[in-house]
CSV table of C-alpha atoms and ligand atoms in Angstrom, one decimal:
chain,number,residue,atom,x,y,z
A,1,UNK,CA,-69.0,26.3,147.5
A,2,UNK,CA,-66.0,26.8,145.2
A,3,UNK,CA,-65.1,30.3,146.2
A,4,UNK,CA,-63.6,32.3,143.3
A,5,UNK,CA,-64.6,35.6,144.7
A,6,UNK,CA,-61.2,36.6,145.9
A,7,UNK,CA,-57.7,35.3,146.8
A,8,UNK,CA,-58.3,36.7,150.3
A,9,UNK,CA,-60.7,33.9,151.3
A,10,UNK,CA,-58.0,31.2,152.0
A,11,UNK,CA,-57.9,29.5,155.4
A,12,UNK,CA,-54.7,28.6,157.2
A,13,UNK,CA,-53.4,25.1,156.5
A,14,UNK,CA,-52.4,22.7,159.2
A,15,UNK,CA,-48.7,23.5,158.5
A,16,UNK,CA,-49.5,27.2,158.9
A,17,UNK,CA,-51.4,26.7,162.2
A,18,UNK,CA,-48.5,24.7,163.5
A,19,UNK,CA,-46.0,27.5,162.6
A,20,UNK,CA,-48.3,30.0,164.3
A,21,UNK,CA,-48.6,27.8,167.3
A,22,UNK,CA,-44.8,27.5,167.7
A,23,UNK,CA,-44.0,31.1,167.0
A,24,UNK,CA,-42.1,32.9,169.8
A,25,UNK,CA,-43.8,36.2,170.6
A,26,UNK,CA,-43.2,39.4,172.5
A,27,UNK,CA,-44.5,43.0,172.4
A,28,UNK,CA,-43.9,44.2,168.9
A,29,UNK,CA,-44.6,47.9,169.8
A,30,UNK,CA,-41.5,47.5,172.0
A,31,UNK,CA,-39.9,45.7,169.0
A,32,UNK,CA,-39.6,42.6,171.2
A,33,UNK,CA,-41.5,40.1,169.1
A,34,UNK,CA,-38.8,37.8,167.7
A,35,UNK,CA,-41.1,36.4,164.9
A,36,UNK,CA,-42.1,39.9,163.7
A,37,UNK,CA,-38.5,41.1,163.8
A,38,UNK,CA,-37.4,37.9,161.8
A,39,UNK,CA,-40.2,38.5,159.2
A,40,UNK,CA,-39.2,42.1,158.7
A,41,UNK,CA,-35.6,41.1,158.2
A,42,UNK,CA,-36.6,38.2,155.9
A,43,UNK,CA,-38.8,40.2,153.6
A,44,UNK,CA,-36.5,43.2,153.5
A,45,UNK,CA,-33.7,40.9,152.3
A,46,UNK,CA,-36.0,39.3,149.7
A,47,UNK,CA,-36.7,42.7,148.2
A,48,UNK,CA,-33.3,44.1,148.8
A,49,UNK,CA,-34.7,47.0,150.9
A,50,UNK,CA,-33.1,48.4,154.0
A,51,UNK,CA,-36.1,47.9,156.3
A,52,UNK,CA,-39.7,46.8,156.6
A,53,UNK,CA,-42.6,47.3,159.0
A,54,UNK,CA,-45.3,44.7,159.5
A,55,UNK,CA,-48.8,46.2,159.2
A,56,UNK,CA,-52.2,44.7,159.6
A,57,UNK,CA,-53.4,45.3,156.0
A,58,UNK,CA,-52.5,46.3,152.5
A,59,UNK,CA,-54.5,49.5,152.9
A,60,UNK,CA,-52.4,50.5,155.9
A,61,UNK,CA,-49.2,49.7,154.0
A,62,UNK,CA,-50.3,51.9,151.1
A,63,UNK,CA,-51.5,54.8,153.1
A,64,UNK,CA,-48.4,54.9,155.3
A,65,UNK,CA,-46.4,54.6,152.1
A,66,UNK,CA,-48.0,57.7,150.8
A,67,UNK,CA,-47.8,59.5,154.1
A,68,UNK,CA,-44.0,59.1,154.4
A,69,UNK,CA,-43.5,60.7,151.0
A,70,UNK,CA,-45.9,63.6,151.0
A,71,UNK,CA,-46.9,66.8,152.6
A,72,UNK,CA,-50.5,68.1,152.7
A,73,UNK,CA,-51.6,69.6,149.4
A,74,UNK,CA,-49.3,67.2,147.5
A,75,UNK,CA,-50.5,65.2,144.5
A,76,UNK,CA,-50.0,61.5,143.7
A,77,UNK,CA,-50.0,60.3,140.1
A,78,UNK,CA,-51.8,57.0,139.9
A,79,UNK,CA,-53.8,54.8,137.5
A,80,UNK,CA,-57.6,55.3,137.6
A,81,UNK,CA,-58.1,51.6,138.4
A,82,UNK,CA,-55.8,51.6,141.4
A,83,UNK,CA,-57.0,50.2,144.7
A,84,UNK,CA,-55.6,53.3,146.4
A,85,UNK,CA,-58.0,55.4,144.3
A,86,UNK,CA,-61.0,53.2,144.3
A,87,UNK,CA,-61.1,51.1,147.5
A,88,UNK,CA,-59.3,52.8,150.3
A,89,UNK,CA,-62.1,55.2,151.3
A,90,UNK,CA,-60.3,58.3,150.0
A,91,UNK,CA,-57.9,57.7,152.9
A,92,UNK,CA,-55.2,59.8,151.2
A,93,UNK,CA,-57.3,62.9,151.8
A,94,UNK,CA,-58.1,62.0,155.4
A,95,UNK,CA,-54.6,60.8,156.5
A,96,UNK,CA,-52.2,62.8,154.4
A,97,UNK,CA,-54.2,65.7,153.0
A,98,UNK,CA,-53.2,64.7,149.5
A,99,UNK,CA,-54.9,64.7,146.2
A,100,UNK,CA,-54.8,61.8,143.7
A,101,UNK,CA,-54.3,62.4,140.0
A,102,UNK,CA,-55.9,59.4,138.3
A,103,UNK,CA,-54.7,58.6,134.7
A,104,UNK,CA,-56.3,56.2,132.3
A,105,UNK,CA,-53.7,53.5,131.8
A,106,UNK,CA,-54.0,50.3,129.9
A,107,UNK,CA,-55.7,47.7,132.1
A,108,UNK,CA,-54.2,49.4,135.2
A,109,UNK,CA,-50.7,49.9,133.8
A,110,UNK,CA,-49.3,53.4,133.2
A,111,UNK,CA,-46.7,54.4,130.6
A,112,UNK,CA,-43.8,56.7,131.2
A,113,UNK,CA,-45.1,59.2,128.7
A,114,UNK,CA,-48.4,59.5,130.6
A,115,UNK,CA,-46.7,60.0,133.9
A,116,UNK,CA,-44.2,62.5,132.4
A,117,UNK,CA,-47.1,64.5,131.0
A,118,UNK,CA,-48.9,64.5,134.4
A,119,UNK,CA,-46.0,65.9,136.4
A,120,UNK,CA,-47.0,69.4,137.4
A,121,UNK,CA,-45.0,72.6,137.1
A,122,UNK,CA,-43.9,74.3,140.3
A,123,UNK,CA,-46.1,77.4,140.0
A,124,UNK,CA,-47.6,78.6,143.2
A,125,UNK,CA,-51.1,77.5,142.0
A,126,UNK,CA,-50.1,74.0,140.9
A,127,UNK,CA,-50.6,71.0,143.1
A,128,UNK,CA,-47.2,69.6,144.1
A,129,UNK,CA,-46.6,66.3,142.3
A,130,UNK,CA,-44.7,64.2,144.8
A,131,UNK,CA,-45.4,60.5,144.3
A,132,UNK,CA,-46.0,58.1,141.4
A,133,UNK,CA,-48.0,55.1,142.7
A,134,UNK,CA,-48.0,51.9,140.7
A,135,UNK,CA,-50.1,48.8,141.4
A,136,UNK,CA,-48.5,45.5,140.4
A,137,UNK,CA,-50.4,43.4,139.6
A,138,UNK,CA,-53.4,45.6,138.9
A,139,UNK,CA,-56.4,44.1,140.6
A,140,UNK,CA,-59.1,46.1,138.7
A,141,UNK,CA,-57.0,45.7,135.5
A,142,UNK,CA,-57.5,42.0,135.7
A,143,UNK,CA,-54.2,40.9,137.4
A,144,UNK,CA,-52.0,42.7,134.8
A,145,UNK,CA,-48.3,43.0,135.3
A,146,UNK,CA,-45.9,45.9,134.7
A,147,UNK,CA,-42.8,44.9,132.7
A,148,UNK,CA,-39.7,45.5,134.8
A,149,UNK,CA,-38.3,47.8,132.1
A,150,UNK,CA,-41.3,50.1,132.4
A,151,UNK,CA,-41.0,50.2,136.1
A,152,UNK,CA,-37.3,51.0,135.8
A,153,UNK,CA,-38.1,53.8,133.4
A,154,UNK,CA,-40.8,55.1,135.7
A,155,UNK,CA,-38.4,55.0,138.6
A,156,UNK,CA,-35.8,56.9,136.7
A,157,UNK,CA,-38.4,59.4,135.6
A,158,UNK,CA,-39.7,59.9,139.1
A,159,UNK,CA,-36.1,60.4,140.3
A,160,UNK,CA,-35.5,63.0,137.6
A,161,UNK,CA,-38.5,65.0,138.8
A,162,UNK,CA,-37.7,64.4,142.5
A,163,UNK,CA,-40.8,62.3,143.0
A,164,UNK,CA,-41.0,59.1,145.1
A,165,UNK,CA,-42.2,55.9,143.6
A,166,UNK,CA,-44.5,53.8,145.8
A,167,UNK,CA,-45.6,50.4,144.6
A,168,UNK,CA,-48.8,48.7,145.7
A,169,UNK,CA,-47.4,45.2,145.6
A,170,UNK,CA,-50.3,43.5,147.2
A,171,UNK,CA,-49.9,40.8,144.5
A,172,UNK,CA,-46.2,41.5,143.6
A,173,UNK,CA,-45.7,37.7,144.2
A,174,UNK,CA,-48.0,36.9,141.3
A,175,UNK,CA,-46.2,39.5,139.1
A,176,UNK,CA,-42.8,38.0,139.9
A,177,UNK,CA,-44.0,34.5,139.1
A,178,UNK,CA,-45.8,35.5,135.9
A,179,UNK,CA,-43.0,37.6,134.5
A,180,UNK,CA,-39.9,35.8,135.9
A,181,UNK,CA,-38.8,39.0,137.6
A,182,UNK,CA,-36.9,38.6,140.9
A,183,UNK,CA,-38.4,40.4,143.9
A,184,UNK,CA,-35.1,42.2,144.4
A,185,UNK,CA,-35.5,43.8,140.9
A,186,UNK,CA,-38.8,45.3,142.0
A,187,UNK,CA,-37.2,46.4,145.2
A,188,UNK,CA,-34.5,48.2,143.2
A,189,UNK,CA,-37.1,50.2,141.3
A,190,UNK,CA,-39.2,51.9,144.0
A,191,UNK,CA,-38.8,54.0,147.1
A,192,UNK,CA,-41.4,52.0,149.0
A,193,UNK,CA,-43.4,48.9,148.3
A,194,UNK,CA,-46.3,47.4,150.2
A,195,UNK,CA,-46.7,43.7,149.9
A,196,UNK,CA,-49.5,41.5,151.2
A,197,UNK,CA,-49.2,38.0,152.7
A,198,UNK,CA,-53.0,37.7,152.9
A,199,UNK,CA,-53.9,37.5,149.2
A,200,UNK,CA,-52.7,34.6,147.1
A,201,UNK,CA,-50.0,33.6,149.5
A,202,UNK,CA,-52.7,32.6,151.9
A,203,UNK,CA,-51.8,34.1,155.3
A,204,UNK,CA,-54.8,35.1,157.4
A,205,UNK,CA,-53.6,38.6,158.1
A,206,UNK,CA,-50.7,41.0,157.3
A,207,UNK,CA,-48.8,43.1,154.9
A,208,UNK,CA,-45.4,44.9,155.0
A,209,UNK,CA,-44.2,48.3,153.9
A,210,UNK,CA,-40.6,48.2,152.7
A,211,UNK,CA,-38.2,51.0,152.1
A,212,UNK,CA,-35.1,52.9,153.4
A,213,UNK,CA,-34.3,52.8,157.1
A,214,UNK,CA,-35.3,56.5,157.3
A,215,UNK,CA,-38.7,56.1,155.7
A,216,UNK,CA,-39.5,52.9,157.6
A,217,UNK,CA,-38.6,54.6,160.9
A,218,UNK,CA,-41.2,57.2,160.1
A,219,UNK,CA,-43.6,54.6,158.9
A,220,UNK,CA,-43.4,52.8,162.2
A,221,UNK,CA,-44.5,56.0,164.0
A,222,UNK,CA,-47.4,56.5,161.6
A,223,UNK,CA,-48.4,52.8,162.1
A,224,UNK,CA,-48.7,53.4,165.8
A,225,UNK,CA,-50.6,56.7,165.3
A,226,UNK,CA,-53.1,54.9,163.1
A,227,UNK,CA,-53.6,52.1,165.6
A,228,UNK,CA,-51.7,49.5,163.7
A,229,UNK,CA,-49.1,48.8,166.4
A,230,UNK,CA,-49.8,45.2,167.4
A,231,UNK,CA,-48.5,43.5,170.5
A,232,UNK,CA,-47.8,39.7,170.3
A,233,UNK,CA,-48.2,39.7,166.5
A,234,UNK,CA,-45.5,37.0,166.1
A,235,UNK,CA,-48.2,34.4,165.4
A,236,UNK,CA,-49.3,36.4,162.4
A,237,UNK,CA,-45.7,37.0,161.3
A,238,UNK,CA,-45.1,33.2,161.5
A,239,UNK,CA,-48.1,32.6,159.3
A,240,UNK,CA,-46.8,35.2,156.8
A,241,UNK,CA,-43.3,33.7,156.7
A,242,UNK,CA,-44.9,30.3,156.3
A,243,UNK,CA,-47.0,31.6,153.4
A,244,UNK,CA,-43.9,33.1,151.6
A,245,UNK,CA,-41.9,29.9,152.1
A,246,UNK,CA,-44.6,27.4,151.2
A,247,UNK,CA,-47.1,29.0,149.0
A,248,UNK,CA,-45.2,31.4,146.8
A,249,UNK,CA,-44.1,28.6,144.5
A,250,UNK,CA,-47.8,27.5,144.1
A,251,UNK,CA,-48.9,30.7,142.4
A,252,UNK,CA,-47.8,29.4,139.1
A,253,UNK,CA,-50.6,26.8,139.4
A,254,UNK,CA,-53.2,29.5,140.2
A,255,UNK,CA,-52.1,31.3,137.0
A,256,UNK,CA,-52.5,28.1,134.9
A,257,UNK,CA,-56.0,27.5,136.3
A,258,UNK,CA,-57.0,31.2,135.7
A,259,UNK,CA,-55.8,30.9,132.1
A,260,UNK,CA,-57.8,27.7,131.5
A,261,UNK,CA,-61.0,29.2,132.8
A,262,UNK,CA,-60.4,32.3,130.7
A,263,UNK,CA,-60.0,30.2,127.6
A,264,UNK,CA,-63.2,28.4,128.4
A,265,UNK,CA,-65.0,31.7,129.0
A,266,UNK,CA,-63.7,33.0,125.6
A,267,UNK,CA,-65.6,30.2,123.8
A,268,UNK,CA,-69.0,31.1,125.3
A,269,UNK,CA,-71.3,33.4,123.3
A,270,UNK,CA,-72.6,34.8,126.6
A,271,UNK,CA,-69.3,36.2,127.7
A,272,UNK,CA,-66.4,38.2,126.3
A,273,UNK,CA,-62.7,38.0,127.3
A,274,UNK,CA,-59.4,37.9,125.6
A,275,UNK,CA,-57.7,34.9,127.4
A,276,UNK,CA,-54.3,36.6,126.8
A,277,UNK,CA,-55.5,39.2,129.3
A,278,UNK,CA,-55.5,36.6,132.1
A,279,UNK,CA,-51.9,37.1,133.0
A,280,UNK,CA,-52.0,36.0,136.6
A,281,UNK,CA,-54.6,34.6,139.1
A,282,UNK,CA,-57.5,37.0,138.2
A,283,UNK,CA,-60.0,36.5,135.4
A,284,UNK,CA,-62.2,39.5,134.4
A,285,UNK,CA,-64.8,38.9,131.8
A,286,UNK,CA,-67.8,40.8,130.5
A,287,UNK,CA,-71.4,39.5,130.2
A,288,UNK,CA,-72.6,40.3,126.7
A,289,UNK,CA,-75.9,38.4,126.7
A,290,UNK,CA,-78.1,38.5,129.7
A,291,UNK,CA,-77.2,40.1,133.0
A,292,UNK,CA,-74.4,39.7,135.5
A,293,UNK,CA,-76.8,38.6,138.2
A,294,UNK,CA,-78.3,35.9,136.0
A,295,UNK,CA,-74.8,34.5,135.3
A,296,UNK,CA,-73.7,34.7,138.9
A,297,UNK,CA,-76.9,33.0,140.0
A,298,UNK,CA,-76.3,30.2,137.5
A,299,UNK,CA,-72.7,29.8,138.7
A,300,UNK,CA,-73.9,29.7,142.3
A,301,UNK,CA,-76.5,27.0,141.4
A,302,UNK,CA,-73.5,25.0,140.2
A,303,UNK,CA,-71.6,25.6,143.4
A,304,UNK,CA,-69.3,28.2,142.0
A,305,UNK,CA,-69.1,31.7,143.5
A,306,UNK,CA,-67.7,34.7,141.6
A,307,UNK,CA,-68.2,38.5,142.2
A,308,UNK,CA,-69.7,41.3,140.2
A,309,UNK,CA,-66.9,43.7,139.4
A,310,UNK,CA,-68.7,46.8,138.1
A,311,UNK,CA,-70.8,47.3,134.9
A,312,UNK,CA,-71.2,44.1,133.0
A,313,UNK,CA,-68.0,42.6,134.4
A,314,UNK,CA,-67.5,39.5,136.7
A,315,UNK,CA,-64.3,38.6,138.5
A,316,UNK,CA,-63.0,35.1,139.3
A,317,UNK,CA,-59.8,34.8,141.3
A,318,UNK,CA,-57.7,31.7,141.9
A,319,UNK,CA,-55.7,30.7,145.0
A,320,UNK,CA,-54.0,27.6,146.2
A,321,UNK,CA,-57.1,26.2,147.9
A,322,UNK,CA,-58.9,25.9,144.5
A,323,UNK,CA,-58.2,22.4,143.2
A,324,UNK,CA,-58.2,21.0,139.7
A,325,UNK,CA,-61.6,19.4,140.4
A,326,UNK,CA,-62.9,22.8,141.5
A,327,UNK,CA,-61.6,24.3,138.2
A,328,UNK,CA,-63.3,21.5,136.3
A,329,UNK,CA,-66.6,22.4,138.0
A,330,UNK,CA,-66.2,26.1,137.2
A,331,UNK,CA,-65.4,25.2,133.6
A,332,UNK,CA,-68.5,23.0,133.5
A,333,UNK,CA,-70.6,25.9,134.9
A,334,UNK,CA,-69.4,28.2,132.2
A,335,UNK,CA,-69.8,25.6,129.4
A,336,UNK,CA,-73.4,24.7,130.4
A,337,UNK,CA,-74.6,28.3,130.9
A,338,UNK,CA,-77.3,29.0,128.4
A,339,UNK,CA,-78.3,32.5,129.4
A,340,UNK,CA,-81.1,31.6,131.8
B,401,LIG,C1,-54.2,45.8,144.8
B,401,LIG,C2,-54.6,45.9,146.2
B,401,LIG,N1,-54.0,46.7,147.0
B,401,LIG,C3,-54.3,46.8,148.3
B,401,LIG,C4,-55.3,46.0,148.8
B,401,LIG,C5,-55.7,46.2,150.3
B,401,LIG,O1,-55.4,45.1,151.1
B,401,LIG,P1,-56.2,44.9,152.4
B,401,LIG,O2,-57.5,44.4,152.1
B,401,LIG,O3,-55.3,44.0,153.2
B,401,LIG,O4,-56.3,46.3,153.1
B,401,LIG,C6,-56.0,45.2,148.0
B,401,LIG,C7,-57.1,44.3,148.6
B,401,LIG,O5,-57.7,43.5,147.9
B,401,LIG,C8,-55.6,45.1,146.7
B,401,LIG,O6,-56.3,44.3,145.8
């Protein structure tokens, strides 16, 4: 099956297994795992942040990111399509006692004007705005990217109002490749950023929260409290480092394939998409004749797997283990679909 459901379905390559196998390990809760320590230093440097903490998942990276910037009864300004809002089980309420303030951005991207309008006054009865959370790329937005100028403006705005800016950079790697923005430029425009190694980069497990020494020291404590302190995690850190050093440059190819599929889909009378919207590795399209399940069943019968993405929308996602032949097969499945 050609698995276009997600970029989280990749399997370690032989090179990655070898790197994992060779990794020196120790007890990371004692900060004695040389591979984890090396990864934290490597990725902090890449983003120009003072420190980083390796965490098991993007969800944990985001939730600890919010925790270190907030007090209970604080409010986080966020796009209504954000993963933090939709897909983290309302963890902000459970872990940090915070409230989310979802705004309707454009395909997951907020503007400075919107955020400015959403910052609350400091009356006793107002929720206390304390964080602006951006998702770059936006998953539910269809892999959309923030322009670095917008992020810079939002960071400035956040600073002016004494708010922190947290970036959910699960796919920041894709954003960097698609927009030609250096990772350090993103690092310079946020207080914390969580980045994932287990999406398009293809590591089996792992994310990292990056920020100042002070925030990451606190984050390390919350990681342990939440049960995310891992012991000989070096083998996972080695996979993550391998992914960054071997797969980052391949993302451009995923974007090319996504665009090609989007263009094909745009020519079908059964589906609707603006191919310009396929900015990175994610393709969101609407079914306008027939149903989502009919279309998915057809694709599956042609050995292509995609996922329903709410309403009449389907998502196809590319990663480095989808070949050009696989793409051709997906294109053929779209071209031959006749609505039954
Ligand atoms: C934008 C975004 N942020 C965070 C996450 C959470 O990552 P994880 O599944 O590792 O918790 C995801 C997962 O798909 C995501 O798409």
